[in-house]
Amino acid sequence: MAEVQAEKVAAAEPALRPEIAFGDRPRLVEGVRAYGLIVAMWLRSTLAYRASFVMTTLGNFAATALDFVAIMLMFTHVDALGGYALPEVALLYGASATAFGLSDLVMGSMDRLGRRVRDGTFDTLLVRPVPVLAQVAADRFALRRLGRITQGLLVLGYALVTLDIAWTPLKVLVLPLMVLSGAAIFGAVFVAGAAFQFFAQDAAEVQSSFTYGGTTLLQYPPSIFAKDLVRGVTFVVPLAFVSWLPALYVLGRDYPLGLPEWVAFMPPLVAGLCWVLAGLAWRAGLRAYRSTGS
């Protein structure tokens, strides 16, 4: 009900005017500005019902917290999981959950694209003088997703306080790079998954298997998975660069595939490459789109 009410408030907002969205600025700047305007509209609609916002945010926090509660219960029966103690698993969990939470907050609406293509409402985005990607990403911006980010940060903080890590300047540098680059990698996966929905309109669950499924995978040590799976998320869909590779460097542990230590500093480069490929996929999908005619 609260989401329906928020949509009504958002619908009452004035549409983006051409003179606001366009000008002589580069298209990237236009997209970022349009994204900010749309997000601001949804924030106003969300905060119009503050009690509902607080309850949904707390609900989001509680629902995601149950994932780590399950891991804690697991450790009441075992001392280690794949050779990793609870604080070490907490570091993996907190890093991946925080990175995914940031990406989900910014790009989480991309999985709605298939629905828009099916019901014909995607056509309305094409006629607006605003970059389509910015419109899709900002559509129904959900501030309640802050609950997931908060939960991830709390688990990450617990891990950093509990672990006895021999800190060096490089390890300190890896931590923020790991979270921010991980969020960028997940964001690229969101965009690539949305592009795939231009061709397979019922593919939202396929996209979720790499986003929501990917963050669940990264919350556990790589040592408990088959090496073929670890190779797949390292060299095919590079989710290992979200948390596994940099986090194992911080922990001083070897990576199961025997990769050198310096790969822990590659997440920013991998994120950039992922966004280039995701951008190409998005452009290909957009060119292949055929209007419903409605």
mmCIF file of C-alpha atoms in Angstrom:
data_model
loop_
_atom_site.group_PDB
_atom_site.id
_atom_site.type_symbol
_atom_site.label_atom_id
_atom_site.label_comp_id
_atom_site.label_asym_id
_atom_site.label_seq_id
_atom_site.Cartn_x
_atom_site.Cartn_y
_atom_site.Cartn_z
ATOM 1 C CA MET A 1 0.000 0.000 0.000
ATOM 2 C CA ALA A 2 2.828 2.390 0.888
ATOM 3 C CA GLU A 3 4.488 1.769 -2.478
ATOM 4 C CA VAL A 4 1.218 2.498 -4.294
ATOM 5 C CA GLN A 5 0.859 5.736 -2.341
ATOM 6 C CA ALA A 6 4.443 6.672 -3.174
ATOM 7 C CA GLU A 7 3.753 6.071 -6.862
ATOM 8 C CA LYS A 8 0.767 8.428 -6.693
ATOM 9 C CA VAL A 9 2.925 11.157 -5.193
ATOM 10 C CA ALA A 10 5.613 10.536 -7.797
ATOM 11 C CA ALA A 11 3.042 10.680 -10.593
ATOM 12 C CA ALA A 12 1.965 14.099 -9.348
ATOM 13 C CA GLU A 13 5.495 15.451 -9.801
ATOM 14 C CA PRO A 14 6.114 17.486 -12.961
ATOM 15 C CA ALA A 15 7.712 15.559 -15.821
ATOM 16 C CA LEU A 16 11.335 16.191 -16.702
ATOM 17 C CA ARG A 17 11.331 19.085 -19.121
ATOM 18 C CA PRO A 18 13.533 18.968 -22.230
ATOM 19 C CA GLU A 19 15.390 22.113 -21.174
ATOM 20 C CA ILE A 20 16.237 20.443 -17.856
ATOM 21 C CA ALA A 21 17.445 17.174 -19.326
ATOM 22 C CA PHE A 22 19.265 18.332 -22.435
ATOM 23 C CA GLY A 23 21.833 20.896 -23.368
ATOM 24 C CA ASP A 24 25.386 20.994 -24.640
ATOM 25 C CA ARG A 25 26.706 18.829 -21.812
ATOM 26 C CA PRO A 26 28.216 15.375 -22.511
ATOM 27 C CA ARG A 27 25.678 12.554 -22.520
ATOM 28 C CA LEU A 28 27.208 10.994 -19.377
ATOM 29 C CA VAL A 29 26.677 14.241 -17.468
ATOM 30 C CA GLU A 30 23.121 14.439 -18.806
ATOM 31 C CA GLY A 31 22.456 10.892 -17.624
ATOM 32 C CA VAL A 32 23.825 11.529 -14.141
ATOM 33 C CA ARG A 33 21.810 14.730 -13.811
ATOM 34 C CA ALA A 34 18.635 13.064 -15.037
ATOM 35 C CA TYR A 35 19.235 10.170 -12.646
ATOM 36 C CA GLY A 36 19.566 12.609 -9.763
ATOM 37 C CA LEU A 37 16.344 14.416 -10.690
ATOM 38 C CA ILE A 38 14.355 11.189 -10.916
ATOM 39 C CA VAL A 39 15.823 9.890 -7.649
ATOM 40 C CA ALA A 40 14.953 13.174 -5.930
ATOM 41 C CA MET A 41 11.365 12.783 -7.130
ATOM 42 C CA TRP A 42 11.119 9.266 -5.676
ATOM 43 C CA LEU A 43 12.765 10.388 -2.434
ATOM 44 C CA ARG A 44 10.129 13.066 -1.986
ATOM 45 C CA SER A 45 7.392 10.536 -2.617
ATOM 46 C CA THR A 46 8.954 8.044 -0.208
ATOM 47 C CA LEU A 47 9.507 10.518 2.623
ATOM 48 C CA ALA A 48 5.925 11.702 2.327
ATOM 49 C CA TYR A 49 5.079 8.526 4.286
ATOM 50 C CA ARG A 50 7.900 8.472 6.838
ATOM 51 C CA ALA A 51 6.437 5.865 9.174
ATOM 52 C CA SER A 52 6.028 3.480 6.257
ATOM 53 C CA PHE A 53 9.597 4.227 5.124
ATOM 54 C CA VAL A 54 11.022 3.466 8.577
ATOM 55 C CA MET A 55 9.089 0.202 8.864
ATOM 56 C CA THR A 56 10.068 -1.040 5.393
ATOM 57 C CA THR A 57 13.720 -0.113 5.994
ATOM 58 C CA LEU A 58 13.738 -1.982 9.308
ATOM 59 C CA GLY A 59 12.036 -4.911 7.604
ATOM 60 C CA ASN A 60 14.698 -4.932 4.896
ATOM 61 C CA PHE A 61 17.398 -4.832 7.578
ATOM 62 C CA ALA A 62 15.835 -7.705 9.521
ATOM 63 C CA ALA A 63 15.301 -9.871 6.451
ATOM 64 C CA THR A 64 18.921 -9.552 5.336
ATOM 65 C CA ALA A 65 20.212 -9.969 8.908
ATOM 66 C CA LEU A 66 18.697 -13.448 8.998
ATOM 67 C CA ASP A 67 21.269 -14.541 6.419
ATOM 68 C CA PHE A 68 24.123 -13.870 8.836
ATOM 69 C CA VAL A 69 22.156 -15.307 11.743
ATOM 70 C CA ALA A 70 22.020 -18.566 9.785
ATOM 71 C CA ILE A 71 25.807 -18.497 9.415
ATOM 72 C CA MET A 72 26.224 -17.852 13.140
ATOM 73 C CA LEU A 73 23.963 -20.809 13.925
ATOM 74 C CA MET A 74 26.086 -22.923 11.613
ATOM 75 C CA PHE A 75 29.166 -22.035 13.655
ATOM 76 C CA THR A 76 27.515 -23.270 16.833
ATOM 77 C CA HIS A 77 28.050 -26.784 15.416
ATOM 78 C CA VAL A 78 31.421 -26.329 13.676
ATOM 79 C CA ASP A 79 34.615 -24.472 14.557
ATOM 80 C CA ALA A 80 35.485 -23.581 10.976
ATOM 81 C CA LEU A 81 33.851 -23.547 7.557
ATOM 82 C CA GLY A 82 36.213 -24.573 4.805
ATOM 83 C CA GLY A 83 39.083 -23.709 7.127
ATOM 84 C CA TYR A 84 37.705 -20.235 7.916
ATOM 85 C CA ALA A 85 36.646 -19.047 11.382
ATOM 86 C CA LEU A 86 33.493 -16.997 11.955
ATOM 87 C CA PRO A 87 35.219 -13.551 11.918
ATOM 88 C CA GLU A 88 36.894 -14.423 8.608
ATOM 89 C CA VAL A 89 33.584 -15.468 7.073
ATOM 90 C CA ALA A 90 32.090 -12.268 8.508
ATOM 91 C CA LEU A 91 34.668 -10.246 6.557
ATOM 92 C CA LEU A 92 33.691 -11.998 3.324
ATOM 93 C CA TYR A 93 30.004 -11.590 4.157
ATOM 94 C CA GLY A 94 30.227 -7.931 5.154
ATOM 95 C CA ALA A 95 32.273 -6.910 2.119
ATOM 96 C CA SER A 96 30.014 -8.621 -0.418
ATOM 97 C CA ALA A 97 26.773 -7.576 1.314
ATOM 98 C CA THR A 98 27.835 -3.928 1.516
ATOM 99 C CA ALA A 99 29.031 -3.844 -2.103
ATOM 100 C CA PHE A 100 25.849 -5.472 -3.331
ATOM 101 C CA GLY A 101 23.702 -3.232 -1.136
ATOM 102 C CA LEU A 102 25.238 -0.095 -2.674
ATOM 103 C CA SER A 103 24.714 -1.438 -6.174
ATOM 104 C CA ASP A 104 21.177 -2.572 -5.389
ATOM 105 C CA LEU A 105 20.354 0.892 -4.050
ATOM 106 C CA VAL A 106 21.641 2.642 -7.169
ATOM 107 C CA MET A 107 20.861 0.092 -9.924
ATOM 108 C CA GLY A 108 18.425 -2.376 -8.359
ATOM 109 C CA SER A 109 15.490 -1.235 -10.497
ATOM 110 C CA MET A 110 17.140 -2.594 -13.653
ATOM 111 C CA ASP A 111 15.419 -5.947 -13.153
ATOM 112 C CA ARG A 112 12.075 -4.270 -13.923
ATOM 113 C CA LEU A 113 13.042 -3.753 -17.554
ATOM 114 C CA GLY A 114 11.583 -7.048 -18.786
ATOM 115 C CA ARG A 115 8.212 -6.146 -17.305
ATOM 116 C CA ARG A 116 8.258 -2.771 -19.048
ATOM 117 C CA VAL A 117 9.126 -4.391 -22.366
ATOM 118 C CA ARG A 118 6.266 -6.879 -22.007
ATOM 119 C CA ASP A 119 3.568 -4.364 -21.077
ATOM 120 C CA GLY A 120 4.718 -1.699 -23.553
ATOM 121 C CA THR A 121 5.554 0.988 -20.988
ATOM 122 C CA PHE A 122 9.196 0.967 -22.086
ATOM 123 C CA ASP A 123 8.108 2.978 -25.142
ATOM 124 C CA THR A 124 7.339 5.946 -22.898
ATOM 125 C CA LEU A 125 10.977 6.064 -21.799
ATOM 126 C CA LEU A 126 12.199 6.252 -25.393
ATOM 127 C CA VAL A 127 10.245 9.398 -26.235
ATOM 128 C CA ARG A 128 11.557 11.363 -23.264
ATOM 129 C CA PRO A 129 14.615 13.588 -23.863
ATOM 130 C CA VAL A 130 16.532 11.767 -21.126
ATOM 131 C CA PRO A 131 19.049 8.878 -21.432
ATOM 132 C CA VAL A 132 17.078 5.644 -21.173
ATOM 133 C CA LEU A 133 19.576 3.909 -18.890
ATOM 134 C CA ALA A 134 19.284 6.697 -16.316
ATOM 135 C CA GLN A 135 15.486 6.415 -16.386
ATOM 136 C CA VAL A 136 15.469 2.647 -15.934
ATOM 137 C CA ALA A 137 18.088 2.717 -13.158
ATOM 138 C CA ALA A 138 16.311 5.452 -11.192
ATOM 139 C CA ASP A 139 12.795 4.092 -11.698
ATOM 140 C CA ARG A 140 11.088 3.478 -8.328
ATOM 141 C CA PHE A 141 14.256 4.299 -6.399
ATOM 142 C CA ALA A 142 13.844 2.452 -3.088
ATOM 143 C CA LEU A 143 15.524 4.140 -0.135
ATOM 144 C CA ARG A 144 14.486 1.188 2.060
ATOM 145 C CA ARG A 145 17.456 -0.692 0.575
ATOM 146 C CA LEU A 146 19.615 1.235 3.035
ATOM 147 C CA GLY A 147 18.688 -1.554 5.470
ATOM 148 C CA ARG A 148 20.810 -4.039 3.500
ATOM 149 C CA ILE A 149 23.777 -1.651 3.399
ATOM 150 C CA THR A 150 23.540 -0.981 7.143
ATOM 151 C CA GLN A 151 23.448 -4.684 7.930
ATOM 152 C CA GLY A 152 26.466 -5.359 5.721
ATOM 153 C CA LEU A 153 28.454 -2.539 7.308
ATOM 154 C CA LEU A 154 27.679 -3.810 10.810
ATOM 155 C CA VAL A 155 28.909 -7.315 9.954
ATOM 156 C CA LEU A 156 31.989 -5.860 8.264
ATOM 157 C CA GLY A 157 32.687 -3.729 11.346
ATOM 158 C CA TYR A 158 32.341 -6.783 13.595
ATOM 159 C CA ALA A 159 34.852 -8.666 11.447
ATOM 160 C CA LEU A 160 37.412 -5.851 11.441
ATOM 161 C CA VAL A 161 37.183 -5.419 15.216
ATOM 162 C CA THR A 162 37.396 -9.147 15.942
ATOM 163 C CA LEU A 163 40.094 -10.217 13.490
ATOM 164 C CA ASP A 164 43.763 -9.943 14.374
ATOM 165 C CA ILE A 165 45.022 -8.551 11.068
ATOM 166 C CA ALA A 166 48.590 -7.386 10.507
ATOM 167 C CA TRP A 167 47.592 -4.097 8.928
ATOM 168 C CA THR A 168 49.719 -2.442 6.254
ATOM 169 C CA PRO A 169 48.986 0.665 4.154
ATOM 170 C CA LEU A 170 48.130 -1.579 1.194
ATOM 171 C CA LYS A 171 45.636 -3.618 3.211
ATOM 172 C CA VAL A 172 43.999 -0.431 4.452
ATOM 173 C CA LEU A 173 43.757 0.749 0.836
ATOM 174 C CA VAL A 174 42.222 -2.533 -0.323
ATOM 175 C CA LEU A 175 39.183 -2.250 1.969
ATOM 176 C CA PRO A 176 37.451 0.787 0.397
ATOM 177 C CA LEU A 177 38.556 -0.304 -3.084
ATOM 178 C CA MET A 178 36.992 -3.696 -2.450
ATOM 179 C CA VAL A 179 33.602 -2.269 -1.472
ATOM 180 C CA LEU A 180 33.391 0.468 -4.123
ATOM 181 C CA SER A 181 34.765 -1.657 -6.965
ATOM 182 C CA GLY A 182 32.517 -4.532 -5.909
ATOM 183 C CA ALA A 183 29.496 -2.245 -6.091
ATOM 184 C CA ALA A 184 30.572 -1.154 -9.580
ATOM 185 C CA ILE A 185 30.983 -4.766 -10.716
ATOM 186 C CA PHE A 186 27.531 -5.677 -9.445
ATOM 187 C CA GLY A 187 26.170 -2.565 -11.166
ATOM 188 C CA ALA A 188 27.632 -3.726 -14.480
ATOM 189 C CA VAL A 189 26.000 -7.124 -13.946
ATOM 190 C CA PHE A 190 22.658 -5.379 -13.349
ATOM 191 C CA VAL A 191 23.015 -3.486 -16.647
ATOM 192 C CA ALA A 192 24.137 -6.553 -18.612
ATOM 193 C CA GLY A 193 21.246 -8.547 -17.168
ATOM 194 C CA ALA A 194 18.795 -5.820 -18.141
ATOM 195 C CA ALA A 195 20.220 -5.783 -21.675
ATOM 196 C CA PHE A 196 19.612 -9.522 -21.894
ATOM 197 C CA GLN A 197 15.955 -8.903 -21.092
ATOM 198 C CA PHE A 198 15.551 -7.095 -24.409
ATOM 199 C CA PHE A 199 15.998 -10.488 -26.049
ATOM 200 C CA ALA A 200 14.501 -12.751 -23.364
ATOM 201 C CA GLN A 201 11.746 -10.760 -21.706
ATOM 202 C CA ASP A 202 11.132 -13.225 -18.879
ATOM 203 C CA ALA A 203 14.789 -13.292 -17.821
ATOM 204 C CA ALA A 204 14.567 -11.350 -14.554
ATOM 205 C CA GLU A 205 15.287 -14.542 -12.604
ATOM 206 C CA VAL A 206 18.374 -15.200 -14.737
ATOM 207 C CA GLN A 207 19.629 -11.747 -13.839
ATOM 208 C CA SER A 208 18.869 -12.362 -10.155
ATOM 209 C CA SER A 209 20.919 -15.566 -10.198
ATOM 210 C CA PHE A 210 24.030 -13.480 -10.924
ATOM 211 C CA THR A 211 23.188 -10.542 -8.636
ATOM 212 C CA TYR A 212 21.343 -11.840 -5.570
ATOM 213 C CA GLY A 213 22.754 -15.329 -6.142
ATOM 214 C CA GLY A 214 26.224 -13.920 -6.652
ATOM 215 C CA THR A 215 26.289 -12.042 -3.372
ATOM 216 C CA THR A 216 25.111 -15.176 -1.532
ATOM 217 C CA LEU A 217 27.928 -17.155 -3.136
ATOM 218 C CA LEU A 218 30.541 -14.585 -2.114
ATOM 219 C CA GLN A 219 29.436 -14.648 1.518
ATOM 220 C CA TYR A 220 31.077 -18.059 1.952
ATOM 221 C CA PRO A 221 34.757 -19.032 1.607
ATOM 222 C CA PRO A 222 35.860 -20.086 -1.895
ATOM 223 C CA SER A 223 37.463 -23.200 -0.392
ATOM 224 C CA ILE A 224 34.059 -24.863 0.078
ATOM 225 C CA PHE A 225 33.199 -24.671 -3.632
ATOM 226 C CA ALA A 226 34.382 -26.781 -6.544
ATOM 227 C CA LYS A 227 37.351 -25.296 -8.403
ATOM 228 C CA ASP A 228 35.397 -25.162 -11.664
ATOM 229 C CA LEU A 229 32.861 -22.869 -10.013
ATOM 230 C CA VAL A 230 35.637 -20.719 -8.557
ATOM 231 C CA ARG A 231 37.214 -20.461 -12.018
ATOM 232 C CA GLY A 232 33.850 -19.443 -13.474
ATOM 233 C CA VAL A 233 33.331 -16.552 -11.052
ATOM 234 C CA THR A 234 36.947 -15.473 -11.532
ATOM 235 C CA PHE A 235 37.476 -15.587 -15.293
ATOM 236 C CA VAL A 236 33.947 -15.671 -16.818
ATOM 237 C CA VAL A 237 31.677 -13.582 -14.567
ATOM 238 C CA PRO A 238 34.341 -11.911 -12.402
ATOM 239 C CA LEU A 239 32.394 -11.783 -9.143
ATOM 240 C CA ALA A 240 35.467 -13.062 -7.263
ATOM 241 C CA PHE A 241 36.944 -9.565 -7.628
ATOM 242 C CA VAL A 242 34.044 -8.183 -5.562
ATOM 243 C CA SER A 243 35.284 -9.648 -2.279
ATOM 244 C CA TRP A 244 37.104 -12.984 -2.468
ATOM 245 C CA LEU A 245 40.395 -11.860 -3.992
ATOM 246 C CA PRO A 246 40.861 -8.584 -2.051
ATOM 247 C CA ALA A 247 39.485 -10.023 1.215
ATOM 248 C CA LEU A 248 41.814 -13.035 1.102
ATOM 249 C CA TYR A 249 44.722 -10.646 0.631
ATOM 250 C CA VAL A 250 43.657 -8.747 3.760
ATOM 251 C CA LEU A 251 43.344 -12.042 5.652
ATOM 252 C CA GLY A 252 46.723 -13.231 4.409
ATOM 253 C CA ARG A 253 45.265 -16.356 2.830
ATOM 254 C CA ASP A 254 46.073 -18.006 -0.482
ATOM 255 C CA TYR A 255 43.508 -18.050 -3.262
ATOM 256 C CA PRO A 256 42.383 -21.570 -4.269
ATOM 257 C CA LEU A 257 43.527 -21.072 -7.880
ATOM 258 C CA GLY A 258 47.016 -20.016 -6.860
ATOM 259 C CA LEU A 259 46.763 -16.510 -8.331
ATOM 260 C CA PRO A 260 49.431 -13.945 -7.356
ATOM 261 C CA GLU A 261 48.770 -11.435 -4.581
ATOM 262 C CA TRP A 262 48.694 -8.443 -6.919
ATOM 263 C CA VAL A 263 45.324 -9.516 -8.365
ATOM 264 C CA ALA A 264 43.811 -8.196 -5.117
ATOM 265 C CA PHE A 265 44.393 -4.684 -6.518
ATOM 266 C CA MET A 266 42.687 -5.349 -9.845
ATOM 267 C CA PRO A 267 38.997 -4.837 -8.868
ATOM 268 C CA PRO A 268 38.926 -1.207 -10.159
ATOM 269 C CA LEU A 269 40.290 -2.340 -13.534
ATOM 270 C CA VAL A 270 37.902 -5.285 -13.656
ATOM 271 C CA ALA A 271 35.002 -2.985 -12.772
ATOM 272 C CA GLY A 272 35.946 -0.640 -15.614
ATOM 273 C CA LEU A 273 36.137 -3.520 -18.101
ATOM 274 C CA CYS A 274 32.791 -4.873 -16.887
ATOM 275 C CA TRP A 275 31.152 -1.507 -17.455
ATOM 276 C CA VAL A 276 32.568 -1.261 -20.981
ATOM 277 C CA LEU A 277 31.136 -4.689 -21.828
ATOM 278 C CA ALA A 278 27.838 -3.921 -20.073
ATOM 279 C CA GLY A 279 27.573 -0.651 -22.012
ATOM 280 C CA LEU A 280 28.096 -2.460 -25.309
ATOM 281 C CA ALA A 281 25.479 -5.045 -24.320
ATOM 282 C CA TRP A 282 23.028 -2.294 -23.375
ATOM 283 C CA ARG A 283 23.501 -0.500 -26.695
ATOM 284 C CA ALA A 284 23.025 -3.761 -28.597
ATOM 285 C CA GLY A 285 19.856 -4.544 -26.664
ATOM 286 C CA LEU A 286 18.461 -1.057 -27.157
ATOM 287 C CA ARG A 287 19.072 -1.225 -30.914
ATOM 288 C CA ALA A 288 17.401 -4.634 -31.081
ATOM 289 C CA TYR A 289 14.284 -3.460 -29.226
ATOM 290 C CA ARG A 290 11.068 -3.418 -31.242
ATOM 291 C CA SER A 291 8.188 -1.303 -30.004
ATOM 292 C CA THR A 292 4.884 -2.950 -29.145
ATOM 293 C CA GLY A 293 3.138 -0.198 -31.062
ATOM 294 C CA SER A 294 0.975 0.669 -28.070
#
